[in-house]
Amino acid sequence: MELSTINSTQVNLNNNFIGADLVDVNVVEKATKDTTAPCAKAFLDAKFPLANGSHKDACSYVVYYQQLLIFMADGTQTGLRIPKQFVALNGHKSEPTAILLKDNGTHVELTFERNKENDCQDLANIKDIQLEGHEYWISLIDIERSVIASSMQDQVFTAKDGSDYLLKE
């Protein structure tokens, strides 16, 4: 995938973390998925780093006692370096269909597809990684749906404390 990135400067609008690792949506062209997933995982490593290891080596994401627990390919487990970045999930704690992360007011959703073979052969069966925009969501993996309708903001997740977590604020 040919992406336009800014590596040496950080764009910091309204204190949102969107910046150096984010794609200029206007120059994204269709590309093979084998180059998209590693870029998305690098984005996760930069903005939602793990206490140990990389999202590239993650095999499973589960919720354990209100914390995000990540099982790695080598059999170890870890969490987020900043645990409060995990805010909500969809599905069951042991097999979530989606995980919602948040940094400086911006949400990132990891969606999982466990029932079908994943096209990009992702170990954790990540189907898509979506970044919240002002009135839309941007897909970092599924180029066909690179800009997703604002109706996603009406989704209700389950907060880590068990209450409803509505994306609209």
Short mmCIF file of C-alpha atoms in Angstrom, two decimals:
data_model
loop_
_atom_site.label_atom_id
_atom_site.label_comp_id
_atom_site.label_asym_id
_atom_site.label_seq_id
_atom_site.Cartn_x
_atom_site.Cartn_y
_atom_site.Cartn_z
CA MET A 1 0.00 0.00 0.00
CA GLU A 2 1.32 3.40 -0.84
CA LEU A 3 0.73 5.64 2.15
CA SER A 4 1.64 9.23 2.74
CA THR A 5 2.96 9.56 6.27
CA ILE A 6 4.63 12.27 8.24
CA ASN A 7 7.58 10.79 10.10
CA SER A 8 9.45 13.82 11.37
CA THR A 9 6.66 16.08 12.56
CA GLN A 10 3.65 15.52 14.75
CA VAL A 11 0.30 17.02 13.80
CA ASN A 12 -1.41 17.90 17.04
CA LEU A 13 -4.92 19.27 16.54
CA ASN A 14 -7.01 19.80 19.67
CA ASN A 15 -4.58 17.55 21.57
CA ASN A 16 -5.71 14.48 19.61
CA PHE A 17 -3.03 11.87 19.05
CA ILE A 18 -3.62 11.73 15.30
CA GLY A 19 -0.32 12.50 13.69
CA ALA A 20 2.91 10.90 12.57
CA ASP A 21 1.58 7.40 11.99
CA LEU A 22 -1.70 8.35 10.37
CA VAL A 23 -2.39 8.10 6.69
CA ASP A 24 -3.37 11.02 4.47
CA VAL A 25 -6.70 9.53 3.36
CA ASN A 26 -6.66 11.52 0.12
CA VAL A 27 -3.64 9.64 -1.24
CA VAL A 28 -4.53 6.10 -0.18
CA GLU A 29 -4.86 3.77 -3.17
CA LYS A 30 -6.11 0.19 -3.33
CA ALA A 31 -3.40 -2.25 -2.37
CA THR A 32 -2.93 -5.79 -1.19
CA LYS A 33 -3.87 -6.59 2.39
CA ASP A 34 -0.50 -8.08 3.23
CA THR A 35 0.98 -4.58 3.43
CA THR A 36 -1.99 -2.97 5.19
CA ALA A 37 -2.13 -5.07 8.37
CA PRO A 38 1.53 -4.48 9.33
CA CYS A 39 1.02 -0.71 8.99
CA ALA A 40 -2.07 -0.90 11.19
CA LYS A 41 -0.21 -2.97 13.80
CA ALA A 42 2.66 -0.45 13.76
CA PHE A 43 0.06 2.25 14.40
CA LEU A 44 -1.23 0.25 17.41
CA ASP A 45 2.33 -0.22 18.70
CA ALA A 46 2.93 3.54 18.47
CA LYS A 47 -0.32 4.75 20.02
CA PHE A 48 -1.38 1.82 22.24
CA PRO A 49 1.91 0.12 23.16
CA LEU A 50 1.96 -3.13 25.04
CA ALA A 51 3.78 -3.52 28.35
CA ASN A 52 5.90 -6.18 26.62
CA GLY A 53 6.11 -7.10 22.95
CA SER A 54 4.26 -5.91 19.85
CA HIS A 55 0.69 -6.11 18.57
CA LYS A 56 2.23 -7.86 15.54
CA ASP A 57 2.84 -10.94 17.72
CA ALA A 58 -0.57 -10.92 19.47
CA CYS A 59 -2.64 -14.12 19.14
CA SER A 60 -5.64 -13.22 21.27
CA TYR A 61 -7.21 -10.25 23.04
CA VAL A 62 -9.39 -10.96 26.09
CA VAL A 63 -10.77 -8.97 29.01
CA TYR A 64 -9.74 -10.15 32.44
CA TYR A 65 -10.92 -8.29 35.57
CA GLN A 66 -11.57 -5.05 33.66
CA GLN A 67 -8.14 -5.19 31.99
CA LEU A 68 -7.18 -5.99 28.42
CA LEU A 69 -5.00 -9.09 28.38
CA ILE A 70 -3.09 -9.97 25.23
CA PHE A 71 -1.74 -13.48 24.61
CA MET A 72 1.38 -13.57 22.44
CA ALA A 73 2.62 -16.07 19.83
CA ASP A 74 5.42 -17.23 22.15
CA GLY A 75 2.93 -18.19 24.90
CA THR A 76 3.49 -15.14 27.10
CA GLN A 77 0.85 -12.62 28.04
CA THR A 78 0.89 -8.90 28.51
CA GLY A 79 -1.36 -5.86 28.79
CA LEU A 80 -1.35 -2.33 27.54
CA ARG A 81 1.49 -0.14 28.80
CA ILE A 82 -1.25 2.37 29.72
CA PRO A 83 -4.14 0.15 30.90
CA LYS A 84 -6.70 2.99 30.98
CA GLN A 85 -6.54 3.15 27.16
CA PHE A 86 -8.83 0.10 27.06
CA VAL A 87 -12.36 1.44 27.54
CA ALA A 88 -14.94 -1.05 26.19
CA LEU A 89 -15.75 -4.21 24.25
CA ASN A 90 -18.46 -5.93 22.24
CA GLY A 91 -19.15 -9.62 22.74
CA HIS A 92 -17.98 -11.89 25.54
CA LYS A 93 -14.93 -11.03 27.64
CA SER A 94 -13.19 -14.27 26.67
CA GLU A 95 -13.88 -13.82 22.93
CA PRO A 96 -14.73 -10.20 22.18
CA THR A 97 -16.00 -9.29 18.73
CA ALA A 98 -14.58 -5.79 19.17
CA ILE A 99 -12.23 -3.96 21.51
CA LEU A 100 -12.44 -0.18 21.94
CA LEU A 101 -9.31 1.77 22.84
CA LYS A 102 -9.14 5.50 23.57
CA ASP A 103 -6.34 8.03 23.67
CA ASN A 104 -6.79 11.79 24.14
CA GLY A 105 -10.48 11.61 23.27
CA THR A 106 -10.05 9.58 20.06
CA HIS A 107 -11.35 6.01 19.80
CA VAL A 108 -9.81 3.11 17.90
CA GLU A 109 -11.84 -0.06 17.38
CA LEU A 110 -10.31 -3.48 16.76
CA THR A 111 -12.87 -5.87 15.27
CA PHE A 112 -12.31 -9.62 15.22
CA GLU A 113 -13.56 -12.34 12.86
CA ARG A 114 -13.16 -15.73 14.48
CA ASN A 115 -15.62 -17.70 12.34
CA LYS A 116 -14.00 -17.16 8.95
CA GLU A 117 -10.46 -17.52 7.72
CA ASN A 118 -8.80 -14.12 7.91
CA ASP A 119 -7.57 -12.83 4.53
CA CYS A 120 -4.43 -11.30 5.98
CA GLN A 121 -3.60 -14.32 8.14
CA ASP A 122 -3.56 -12.25 11.30
CA LEU A 123 -2.72 -14.35 14.37
CA ALA A 124 -5.35 -12.58 16.50
CA ASN A 125 -8.03 -12.74 13.75
CA ILE A 126 -8.26 -8.97 13.55
CA LYS A 127 -10.72 -8.17 10.79
CA ASP A 128 -10.32 -4.40 10.88
CA ILE A 129 -8.86 -1.52 12.86
CA GLN A 130 -10.93 1.65 12.65
CA LEU A 131 -9.95 5.12 13.73
CA GLU A 132 -12.54 7.65 14.85
CA GLY A 133 -12.65 10.86 12.85
CA HIS A 134 -14.72 13.96 13.55
CA GLU A 135 -17.88 12.66 11.83
CA TYR A 136 -16.68 9.35 10.37
CA TRP A 137 -14.47 6.32 10.98
CA ILE A 138 -11.40 5.43 8.92
CA SER A 139 -10.53 1.78 8.32
CA LEU A 140 -6.82 1.06 8.57
CA ILE A 141 -7.10 -2.45 7.10
CA ASP A 142 -10.20 -2.76 4.89
CA ILE A 143 -9.40 -0.37 2.04
CA GLU A 144 -12.77 -1.06 0.40
CA ARG A 145 -14.40 0.60 3.43
CA SER A 146 -11.69 3.18 4.14
CA VAL A 147 -14.22 5.81 5.24
CA ILE A 148 -17.09 4.37 7.25
CA ALA A 149 -20.42 6.09 7.89
CA SER A 150 -20.90 8.20 10.96
CA SER A 151 -23.68 5.85 12.12
CA MET A 152 -20.93 3.85 13.85
CA GLN A 153 -21.00 6.53 16.53
CA ASP A 154 -24.41 5.21 17.60
CA GLN A 155 -22.94 1.83 18.58
CA VAL A 156 -23.16 0.85 22.22
CA PHE A 157 -20.25 -1.04 23.70
CA THR A 158 -19.90 -2.58 27.14
CA ALA A 159 -17.53 -0.55 29.29
CA LYS A 160 -14.94 -2.49 31.25
CA ASP A 161 -17.00 -1.96 34.41
CA GLY A 162 -20.03 -3.60 32.75
CA SER A 163 -22.06 -0.45 32.05
CA ASP A 164 -23.12 0.72 28.58
CA TYR A 165 -20.49 2.71 26.71
CA LEU A 166 -21.99 4.93 24.03
CA LEU A 167 -19.56 6.38 21.50
CA LYS A 168 -21.44 9.67 21.19
CA GLU A 169 -20.17 12.12 23.77
#
